[in-house]
Coordinates of C-alpha atoms in Angstrom, one line a residue:
Chain A
M1 CA -36.5 -6.1 -31.0
R2 CA -37.7 -7.8 -27.8
P3 CA -41.4 -8.2 -27.7
D4 CA -43.1 -6.3 -24.8
F5 CA -46.3 -7.9 -24.0
G6 CA -48.9 -5.1 -23.5
V7 CA -46.4 -2.5 -22.3
P8 CA -45.8 0.6 -24.5
P9 CA -42.3 0.3 -25.9
Q10 CA -41.1 3.7 -24.5
A11 CA -42.3 2.9 -21.0
A12 CA -40.7 -0.6 -21.1
S13 CA -37.4 0.6 -22.1
A14 CA -37.5 3.2 -19.3
D15 CA -38.6 0.6 -16.9
A16 CA -35.8 -1.8 -17.7
A17 CA -33.2 0.7 -17.3
A18 CA -34.5 1.9 -13.9
P19 CA -33.1 0.0 -10.9
R20 CA -35.9 -2.1 -9.1
V21 CA -35.8 -3.3 -5.6
V22 CA -35.5 -7.2 -5.3
M23 CA -34.9 -7.4 -1.6
S24 CA -36.3 -4.8 1.0
E25 CA -34.8 -4.0 4.4
A26 CA -37.1 -6.6 5.9
D27 CA -36.1 -9.3 3.3
V28 CA -32.3 -8.6 4.0
S29 CA -32.8 -9.0 7.7
R30 CA -34.9 -12.2 7.3
A31 CA -32.4 -13.6 5.0
L32 CA -29.4 -12.9 7.4
R33 CA -31.3 -14.3 10.5
R34 CA -32.1 -17.4 8.5
I35 CA -28.4 -17.8 7.3
A36 CA -27.1 -17.3 10.8
H37 CA -29.5 -20.1 12.1
E38 CA -28.4 -22.4 9.1
I39 CA -24.8 -21.9 10.0
L40 CA -25.4 -22.8 13.6
E41 CA -27.4 -25.8 12.8
R42 CA -24.9 -27.2 10.3
N43 CA -22.0 -26.6 12.7
K44 CA -24.0 -27.9 15.6
G45 CA -23.5 -24.7 17.5
A46 CA -21.0 -21.8 17.6
Q47 CA -17.8 -23.8 18.7
S48 CA -14.7 -23.4 16.6
L49 CA -16.4 -21.1 14.1
V50 CA -14.7 -18.1 12.5
V51 CA -16.8 -15.7 10.3
L52 CA -14.7 -13.7 7.6
G53 CA -16.3 -11.0 5.6
I54 CA -14.9 -10.2 2.1
P55 CA -14.6 -6.2 1.8
T56 CA -16.4 -4.2 1.5
R57 CA -20.0 -5.3 2.2
G58 CA -19.1 -8.8 3.1
V59 CA -17.6 -7.4 6.2
A60 CA -20.7 -5.7 7.3
L61 CA -22.9 -8.8 6.6
A62 CA -20.4 -10.9 8.5
R63 CA -20.7 -8.6 11.6
R64 CA -24.5 -8.8 11.4
L65 CA -24.4 -12.6 11.2
V66 CA -22.3 -13.1 14.2
K67 CA -24.6 -10.6 15.9
V68 CA -27.5 -12.8 15.4
M69 CA -25.5 -15.9 16.3
A70 CA -24.7 -14.2 19.6
E71 CA -28.3 -13.7 20.4
V72 CA -29.1 -17.2 19.7
E73 CA -26.1 -18.9 21.2
G74 CA -25.2 -16.6 23.9
R75 CA -21.6 -16.5 22.8
E76 CA -19.4 -14.3 20.6
V77 CA -18.1 -15.9 17.5
P78 CA -14.8 -14.4 16.2
V79 CA -15.3 -12.1 13.1
G80 CA -12.9 -10.6 10.8
A81 CA -12.2 -9.5 7.2
L82 CA -10.4 -11.1 4.4
D83 CA -9.1 -8.9 1.5
V84 CA -8.6 -10.9 -1.7
T85 CA -7.3 -8.1 -4.0
M86 CA -3.8 -9.4 -4.2
Y87 CA -5.1 -13.0 -5.1
R88 CA -7.4 -12.0 -7.9
D89 CA -6.6 -13.5 -11.3
D90 CA -7.9 -10.4 -13.2
L91 CA -5.5 -7.8 -11.8
R92 CA -3.7 -7.5 -15.2
R93 CA -7.0 -6.7 -16.9
N94 CA -8.2 -4.0 -14.7
P95 CA -6.9 -0.7 -13.3
T96 CA -5.1 -1.3 -10.0
R97 CA -7.6 -1.7 -7.1
A98 CA -7.2 -0.2 -3.8
V99 CA -6.2 -2.9 -1.2
E100 CA -8.4 -3.4 1.8
H101 CA -7.4 -4.6 5.3
T102 CA -7.3 -8.2 6.2
D103 CA -8.1 -8.7 9.8
I104 CA -8.0 -12.4 11.2
P105 CA -9.4 -12.6 14.6
A106 CA -7.1 -13.8 17.4
P107 CA -7.7 -17.4 17.7
G108 CA -6.5 -17.6 13.9
I109 CA -8.2 -20.2 11.4
D110 CA -6.2 -23.4 12.0
G111 CA -8.5 -26.3 12.7
R112 CA -11.5 -23.9 12.7
T113 CA -14.6 -23.8 10.4
V114 CA -14.3 -20.6 8.5
V115 CA -17.4 -19.0 7.0
L116 CA -16.6 -16.7 4.1
V117 CA -19.3 -14.0 3.8
D118 CA -19.9 -11.9 0.6
D119 CA -22.7 -9.8 -0.7
V120 CA -23.1 -11.2 -4.3
L121 CA -22.0 -14.6 -5.7
F122 CA -21.5 -14.2 -9.4
S123 CA -18.5 -15.7 -11.3
G124 CA -16.9 -17.4 -8.4
R125 CA -13.6 -15.8 -8.9
T126 CA -13.6 -13.6 -5.8
V127 CA -14.4 -16.9 -3.8
R128 CA -11.5 -18.8 -5.5
A129 CA -9.1 -15.8 -4.5
A130 CA -10.5 -16.0 -1.0
L131 CA -9.6 -19.6 -0.8
D132 CA -6.0 -19.0 -2.0
A133 CA -5.8 -16.2 0.5
L134 CA -6.9 -18.4 3.3
S135 CA -4.5 -21.3 2.4
D136 CA -1.7 -18.6 3.0
L137 CA -3.0 -17.8 6.5
G138 CA -3.3 -21.4 7.8
R139 CA -5.3 -24.6 7.4
P140 CA -8.9 -24.3 8.5
Q141 CA -10.9 -27.6 9.2
A142 CA -13.6 -26.6 6.8
V143 CA -14.5 -23.5 4.6
R144 CA -18.1 -22.5 4.1
L145 CA -19.6 -19.8 1.9
A146 CA -22.4 -17.6 2.7
V147 CA -23.6 -15.0 0.3
L148 CA -26.7 -12.5 0.5
V149 CA -27.5 -13.0 -3.2
D150 CA -26.5 -15.8 -5.6
R151 CA -27.1 -14.3 -9.1
G152 CA -25.8 -17.3 -11.2
H153 CA -23.4 -17.1 -14.2
R154 CA -20.5 -19.1 -12.4
D155 CA -17.1 -19.3 -14.2
L156 CA -15.9 -21.8 -11.8
P157 CA -17.2 -24.9 -9.9
I158 CA -18.1 -23.0 -6.8
R159 CA -21.3 -23.2 -4.7
A160 CA -22.6 -21.4 -1.9
D161 CA -23.6 -23.3 1.3
F162 CA -25.8 -20.6 2.6
V163 CA -27.8 -18.4 0.3
G164 CA -30.0 -15.4 1.3
K165 CA -31.7 -15.2 -2.2
N166 CA -31.2 -17.0 -5.4
L167 CA -31.8 -14.2 -8.2
P168 CA -31.9 -15.4 -11.8
T169 CA -30.3 -12.5 -13.8
S170 CA -29.2 -11.9 -17.2
S171 CA -25.4 -11.4 -17.5
A172 CA -26.0 -7.7 -18.7
E173 CA -27.8 -7.0 -15.4
R174 CA -26.3 -5.3 -12.4
V175 CA -27.0 -6.3 -8.9
S176 CA -26.2 -3.8 -6.2
V177 CA -26.3 -4.7 -2.4
R178 CA -26.7 -1.5 -0.5
L179 CA -26.2 -1.8 3.3
A180 CA -26.9 0.8 6.1
E181 CA -23.3 0.7 7.3
H182 CA -22.1 2.0 3.7
D183 CA -25.1 3.4 1.8
G184 CA -27.4 4.4 4.5
A185 CA -30.2 1.9 3.6
D186 CA -30.6 -1.8 3.4
E187 CA -31.8 -3.1 0.0
V188 CA -30.8 -5.1 -3.0
L189 CA -31.3 -3.4 -6.4
I190 CA -31.1 -4.9 -10.0
S191 CA -30.6 -2.6 -13.0
G192 CA -29.7 -2.5 -16.6
G193 CA -29.8 -5.4 -19.2
E194 CA -32.9 -7.2 -20.4
R195 CA -35.2 -8.5 -17.8
R196 CA -35.8 -12.2 -17.8
Chain B
M1 CA 1.1 6.8 -13.3
R2 CA 3.3 4.7 -15.6
H3 CA 6.6 5.1 -13.8
L4 CA 7.7 6.3 -10.4
L5 CA 10.6 8.9 -11.3
S6 CA 9.8 11.7 -9.0
M7 CA 7.6 12.4 -6.0
R8 CA 5.9 15.0 -8.3
D9 CA 4.4 12.0 -10.2
L10 CA 2.1 11.6 -7.3
D11 CA -0.6 13.8 -6.1
R12 CA -2.0 13.6 -2.6
D13 CA -4.5 10.8 -3.4
G14 CA -1.9 8.9 -5.2
V15 CA 0.4 9.1 -2.1
L16 CA -2.4 8.2 0.3
S17 CA -3.2 5.2 -2.0
I18 CA 0.3 3.9 -1.9
L19 CA 0.6 4.4 2.0
D20 CA -2.7 2.6 2.6
T21 CA -1.7 -0.3 0.4
A22 CA 1.6 -0.3 2.1
A23 CA -0.2 -0.8 5.4
S24 CA -1.8 -4.1 4.1
M25 CA 1.6 -5.1 2.9
H26 CA 3.0 -4.6 6.3
D27 CA 0.4 -7.0 7.6
V28 CA 1.7 -9.6 5.3
Q29 CA 5.2 -9.3 6.7
R30 CA 4.0 -10.5 10.0
R31 CA 2.4 -13.7 8.6
E32 CA 4.0 -17.0 8.6
V33 CA 3.6 -17.3 4.8
K34 CA 4.8 -13.9 3.3
K35 CA 4.1 -14.6 -0.3
L36 CA 1.4 -13.0 -2.4
P37 CA 0.8 -14.3 -5.9
T38 CA 0.1 -10.8 -7.2
L39 CA 3.0 -10.4 -9.7
R40 CA 3.5 -14.0 -10.7
G41 CA 5.0 -14.2 -14.2
R42 CA 6.5 -10.7 -13.9
T43 CA 10.1 -10.0 -14.0
V44 CA 11.7 -7.1 -12.2
V45 CA 15.4 -6.3 -12.7
N46 CA 17.2 -4.2 -10.0
L47 CA 19.8 -2.3 -11.9
F48 CA 22.1 -0.8 -9.3
F49 CA 25.0 1.3 -10.7
E50 CA 25.7 2.7 -7.1
D51 CA 26.1 0.4 -4.1
S52 CA 23.0 0.4 -1.8
T53 CA 22.6 -2.8 0.2
R54 CA 19.5 -1.4 2.0
T55 CA 17.4 -0.1 -0.9
R56 CA 18.5 -3.1 -3.4
S57 CA 17.6 -5.8 -0.8
S58 CA 14.3 -4.2 0.2
F59 CA 13.3 -3.9 -3.5
E60 CA 14.4 -7.6 -4.0
I61 CA 12.4 -8.8 -0.9
A62 CA 9.3 -6.8 -2.0
G63 CA 9.4 -8.3 -5.6
K64 CA 9.9 -11.8 -4.2
W65 CA 7.1 -11.5 -1.7
L66 CA 4.8 -10.4 -4.5
S67 CA 5.9 -13.5 -6.4
A68 CA 7.9 -11.6 -9.2
D69 CA 11.1 -12.9 -10.6
V70 CA 13.8 -10.6 -9.5
I71 CA 17.2 -10.3 -10.8
N72 CA 19.8 -8.0 -9.4
I73 CA 22.5 -6.4 -11.7
S74 CA 25.2 -4.3 -10.2
G75 CA 27.1 -1.6 -12.1
K76 CA 30.5 -3.1 -10.9
G77 CA 30.4 -6.5 -12.3
S78 CA 28.3 -5.6 -15.5
S79 CA 29.3 -4.4 -18.9
T80 CA 29.3 -0.8 -17.7
S81 CA 32.6 -1.5 -16.2
K82 CA 33.8 -2.7 -19.5
G83 CA 32.8 0.6 -21.1
E84 CA 29.3 -0.1 -22.3
S85 CA 26.9 3.0 -22.1
L86 CA 24.0 3.3 -19.9
R87 CA 21.6 3.2 -22.9
D88 CA 23.1 0.0 -24.2
T89 CA 23.1 -1.6 -20.8
V90 CA 19.4 -0.8 -20.3
L91 CA 18.3 -1.7 -23.7
T92 CA 20.2 -5.2 -23.4
V93 CA 18.4 -5.9 -20.1
A94 CA 15.0 -4.6 -21.5
A95 CA 15.5 -6.9 -24.6
M96 CA 15.3 -9.9 -22.3
G97 CA 11.6 -9.0 -21.6
V98 CA 11.6 -7.5 -18.2
D99 CA 8.4 -5.8 -16.9
G100 CA 9.9 -3.6 -14.4
L101 CA 13.3 -1.9 -14.0
V102 CA 14.4 -0.4 -10.6
I103 CA 17.3 1.9 -11.3
R104 CA 19.8 3.5 -8.9
H105 CA 22.5 5.7 -10.7
G106 CA 24.8 8.4 -9.7
A107 CA 23.7 10.9 -12.3
S108 CA 20.6 13.0 -11.5
G109 CA 17.8 12.3 -14.1
A110 CA 19.1 8.9 -15.2
A111 CA 15.9 7.1 -14.2
A112 CA 13.8 9.6 -16.3
Q113 CA 16.2 9.1 -19.3
V114 CA 15.9 5.4 -18.9
S115 CA 12.1 5.5 -19.0
Q116 CA 12.3 7.0 -22.5
W117 CA 14.2 4.2 -23.9
V118 CA 12.4 1.1 -22.7
D119 CA 8.7 -0.1 -22.5
A120 CA 9.3 -1.4 -19.0
V121 CA 8.0 0.3 -16.0
V122 CA 10.8 2.3 -14.4
V123 CA 11.2 3.0 -10.7
N124 CA 13.8 5.4 -9.5
A125 CA 15.6 4.0 -6.7
G126 CA 17.9 7.2 -6.4
D127 CA 19.5 9.3 -9.1
G128 CA 22.3 11.4 -8.0
T129 CA 21.5 14.1 -5.6
H130 CA 18.0 14.5 -7.3
E131 CA 15.4 12.2 -5.9
H132 CA 14.7 9.0 -4.1
P133 CA 10.7 8.7 -4.0
T134 CA 10.5 5.3 -2.4
Q135 CA 12.6 6.6 0.5
A136 CA 10.3 9.6 0.9
L137 CA 7.2 7.4 0.8
L138 CA 8.6 5.1 3.6
D139 CA 9.6 8.0 5.7
A140 CA 5.9 9.3 5.4
Y141 CA 4.6 6.0 6.0
T142 CA 6.5 5.5 9.2
M143 CA 5.8 9.0 10.5
R144 CA 2.2 8.4 9.7
Q145 CA 2.1 5.1 11.6
R146 CA 3.3 7.0 14.8
L147 CA 1.9 10.3 14.4
G148 CA -1.3 9.7 12.4
D149 CA -2.3 12.3 9.8
L150 CA 0.6 14.4 8.8
E151 CA -1.6 17.5 7.7
G152 CA -0.4 20.4 9.8
R153 CA 2.4 18.4 11.6
H154 CA 5.8 20.1 11.7
V155 CA 8.9 18.1 10.4
A156 CA 12.4 19.3 10.5
I157 CA 15.0 17.9 8.0
V158 CA 18.4 18.4 9.3
G159 CA 22.0 18.0 7.9
D160 CA 23.8 17.7 4.6
L161 CA 21.1 19.1 2.4
T162 CA 23.5 19.7 -0.5
H163 CA 24.3 16.2 -1.2
S164 CA 21.1 14.6 -0.2
R165 CA 18.9 12.8 -2.6
V166 CA 16.3 12.1 0.0
L167 CA 15.7 15.8 0.7
R168 CA 14.0 16.8 -2.5
S169 CA 11.6 13.7 -2.5
N170 CA 10.8 14.2 1.1
L171 CA 10.0 17.9 0.8
I172 CA 7.6 17.1 -2.0
C173 CA 6.1 14.3 -0.3
L174 CA 5.6 16.0 3.1
R175 CA 4.2 19.2 1.5
T176 CA 1.8 17.0 -0.6
L177 CA 0.5 15.4 2.7
G178 CA 0.1 19.0 4.0
A179 CA 2.9 18.9 6.7
R180 CA 4.9 22.0 7.7
V181 CA 8.7 21.5 6.8
T182 CA 11.6 23.5 8.2
V183 CA 15.1 22.5 6.7
V184 CA 18.1 23.0 9.1
A185 CA 21.7 23.0 8.0
P186 CA 25.0 24.9 8.3
P187 CA 25.1 27.6 5.5
T188 CA 27.8 25.6 3.7
L189 CA 25.5 22.6 3.3
M190 CA 22.5 24.5 2.4
P191 CA 21.9 24.0 -1.5
S192 CA 22.3 27.2 -3.6
G193 CA 19.0 28.8 -4.5
I194 CA 17.3 27.4 -1.5
A195 CA 15.3 30.7 -1.0
T196 CA 13.7 30.4 -4.5
W197 CA 13.1 26.7 -4.0
A198 CA 11.5 27.3 -0.4
A199 CA 9.3 29.9 -1.9
T200 CA 8.0 27.5 -4.6
D201 CA 7.5 24.4 -2.5
G202 CA 6.4 26.3 0.6
F203 CA 8.9 25.3 3.3
E204 CA 11.1 27.1 5.7
T205 CA 14.8 27.3 6.3
A206 CA 16.7 27.7 9.4
Y207 CA 20.3 27.7 10.7
D208 CA 19.7 27.2 14.4
L209 CA 18.7 23.7 15.3
D210 CA 18.1 24.5 18.9
E211 CA 15.4 27.1 18.1
V212 CA 13.5 24.7 15.8
L213 CA 13.6 21.4 17.8
P214 CA 11.1 22.3 20.7
H215 CA 8.4 23.0 18.1
V216 CA 8.7 19.9 16.0
D217 CA 6.5 16.6 15.6
A218 CA 9.3 14.8 13.8
V219 CA 13.0 15.4 13.1
M220 CA 14.7 13.7 10.2
M221 CA 18.4 13.5 10.6
L222 CA 20.3 13.2 7.1
R223 CA 23.6 11.5 7.0
V224 CA 26.7 13.5 6.5
Q225 CA 28.0 12.1 3.3
R226 CA 31.6 11.8 4.2
E227 CA 32.5 10.3 0.8
R228 CA 31.1 13.5 -0.9
M229 CA 32.8 15.8 1.4
S230 CA 35.9 17.1 -0.5
G231 CA 36.6 19.3 2.3
G232 CA 35.7 22.9 3.5
Y233 CA 32.0 22.2 4.4
F234 CA 32.7 22.4 8.1
P235 CA 35.9 22.6 10.1
T236 CA 35.7 19.3 12.1
A237 CA 33.4 16.5 12.7
R238 CA 33.3 17.7 16.4
E239 CA 32.3 21.2 15.3
Y240 CA 29.4 19.8 13.1
T241 CA 28.1 17.7 16.0
V242 CA 28.2 20.6 18.3
G243 CA 26.1 22.7 15.9
Y244 CA 23.9 20.1 14.2
G245 CA 24.0 16.7 15.7
L246 CA 21.2 15.2 17.5
T247 CA 23.0 15.0 20.7
R248 CA 21.8 13.7 24.2
E249 CA 21.1 17.3 25.2
R250 CA 19.1 18.0 22.1
L251 CA 17.1 14.9 22.5
A252 CA 16.0 16.1 25.9
R253 CA 14.8 19.3 24.2
L254 CA 12.6 17.4 21.6
P255 CA 8.9 17.4 22.6
E256 CA 7.8 14.0 24.1
H257 CA 5.6 13.0 21.4
A258 CA 8.1 13.8 18.6
V259 CA 9.7 11.0 16.6
I260 CA 13.3 10.7 15.2
C261 CA 13.9 9.5 11.7
H262 CA 17.2 8.7 9.8
P263 CA 17.4 7.1 6.2
G264 CA 20.5 5.3 7.2
P265 CA 23.2 4.3 7.2
M266 CA 24.0 6.3 10.5
N267 CA 27.2 8.0 11.5
R268 CA 26.7 7.4 15.2
G269 CA 28.3 10.2 17.2
L270 CA 28.4 12.6 14.1
E271 CA 25.1 13.6 13.1
I272 CA 23.2 11.4 15.6
A273 CA 24.1 10.3 19.1
A274 CA 23.7 6.7 20.1
D275 CA 21.2 7.8 22.9
A276 CA 19.0 9.3 20.1
A277 CA 19.3 6.5 17.6
D278 CA 18.3 4.0 20.3
A279 CA 15.7 6.1 22.0
A280 CA 12.0 5.0 22.2
Q281 CA 11.1 7.9 19.9
S282 CA 13.5 6.7 17.2
L283 CA 11.7 5.2 14.3
I284 CA 14.9 4.2 12.4
L285 CA 14.4 0.4 12.4
D286 CA 10.6 0.9 11.8
Q287 CA 11.8 2.8 8.7
V288 CA 13.8 -0.2 7.4
S289 CA 10.9 -2.6 8.0
A290 CA 8.4 -0.2 6.2
G291 CA 10.8 0.0 3.3
V292 CA 9.8 -3.6 2.1
A293 CA 6.0 -2.8 2.6
V294 CA 6.3 0.5 0.8
R295 CA 8.3 -1.0 -2.1
M296 CA 5.6 -3.9 -2.3
S297 CA 3.0 -1.3 -2.5
V298 CA 4.8 0.7 -5.3
L299 CA 5.5 -2.5 -7.4
Y300 CA 2.0 -3.5 -6.9
H301 CA 0.6 -0.2 -8.2
L302 CA 2.8 -0.1 -11.1
L303 CA 3.0 -3.8 -12.3
A304 CA -0.2 -5.4 -11.2
S305 CA -2.4 -4.2 -13.9
S306 CA -1.3 -4.6 -17.6
G307 CA 1.1 -1.8 -17.5
A308 CA 0.7 1.4 -19.8
G309 CA -1.2 3.9 -17.9
T310 CA -3.7 1.6 -16.4
A311 CA -3.2 2.7 -12.9
E312 CA -5.1 5.9 -13.0
G313 CA -7.9 6.2 -10.6
S314 CA -6.1 5.1 -7.6
V315 CA -2.6 6.7 -8.4
A316 CA -2.5 10.0 -10.3

C-alpha cells in the first residue's frame, strides 16, 4: 500500500479519486495569451500563418488564439479545423469514432506556417495522425504544435513548440480540459490514478 | 452493427452517424489527394451476381479512397456460370481472407444468407426486390443536403413499386428520420399487401400523382423496370407517362423548393421528362456523387474497427 504521509487513509483515497483543478479560468486565459504572443514572436508577425485546431476542444482553443493574435497584430489570422480520425493508427483497436469536420481556411496551407492546436498532448499519436492528414492537404512551409497541457508519456518522438502548462502525471491519471464553448466553464482537471 | 443487410439494422442515431460521416467523406472528394489511409491492409470483395455499373463502381471507388484493396467479381465470368452454388462461391472468396463482402444478388435475402456463412463483414448492395440500404442512405443524404433535417418533410415515392428494391429501404430510412412518405403508383404496380405494410411502417398510399405533387418537399421517381415487365402492368408507355411520369407540366406543379430524385438509370421520356431530369431542382447527379461518400462512410463504420460488433455506440 502506498504511504500517505499524515493523511488518514480513507480521506486520502477519497481525495485521490476526486478531480482536482490544476488550471483555473484565469490560468487558461493567461496561458493562451502567452502562447499567442510566442507564436507571433517566433513567426515574426502574423504573415503566412494558418491556425488549425484538432477537434473537438483544439478548435475552440485555436479560435481563441487567433482572437488574441488579432488584438495584438490588428490582422485576422486564418483559422480552421483538422479532423484526424481517419488517420489514427488505433482505429482497429477501438469502436468506430464519429468523424468531425475538416475545415481548411481559403488560402490553403501550401507554403504557409501551420500551427496545430490541441488541448492535451499525451502519446503523440494524434499529432502524428495530424501530420499525415496535413500532407494529404498540401505542403506547408513549416508545422508547429501548440497545446494547452503537455502531460508527458510520449510514445512517439514528438514535442510541442508552445505549451500552456507542463503537467507531470501518472499514466493512470486522467486529464480533462473543460472549455466554456463546450462545457460551460474553463478549467483543467486531473482525476484518478495515484498522485505523484 | 456487424453487417449492413437491411435499413432495419440502423436506428435513427445510426443513420445520422452514417450521414454525418458521409459529409466529411464528401469533403475528401473535393480534395486534390482523395486518399485516406483508414482501411489500409483491409480487403473488400465486390461480388456482383447482377449487373450494376453504378453501384459496383461507387463501392470500388469508396473502398479505394479509403486505401482498402478492392477486388471485383462478377457473376457472369465466375464459377457460378459454371454451375457452382452461391454458398461455395462465397466460401471460396471468404477463404482467401477477405474482410468485407459487398454483395448484389437477384434473390431477396441473399445477403442475409451469405452473412451466416462467412466471418467477413457483409454489405447488401441490392438483393432481388428486397432491399438496397446504401441507395436509401445516399438518397436521404442528398435530400438532407438540400432540404436540411428531414423530420416532418413530405416525400413522394412514385412509380414501379412492385419491382423496386429501392422502395423498401427508402421507406424504412425516411420513416426512421421522421419524414412523411406517400407512395404513388398505378394499381397494377402497387405491391400486394401494401395496406398492411403501410399501416405497420406508417406511410400513405395514393393513386393520383397530381393530387400529391403540390404538397411534397421531395419527389423520388422510380425507374420503370422494362426488363421485369412481362406485360400487363400498363397498356402503353405513353399511357404510363400521362398518368405517372414527371412531365414538364407536372414539374410546374411542384413547389419551388421541392427536389427531384431518381436512383437511376433513367428512362427519359417515360417516368421522367428531360426537362425534369435536368431541372435546377433535380438532385440526380448529386445522388451519384453522394453514392461514393455514403459508401465510404458505411465501409468506415463497418470495417475500420476490428470487426465483430465493435461499432456499437455510433451505429446501433
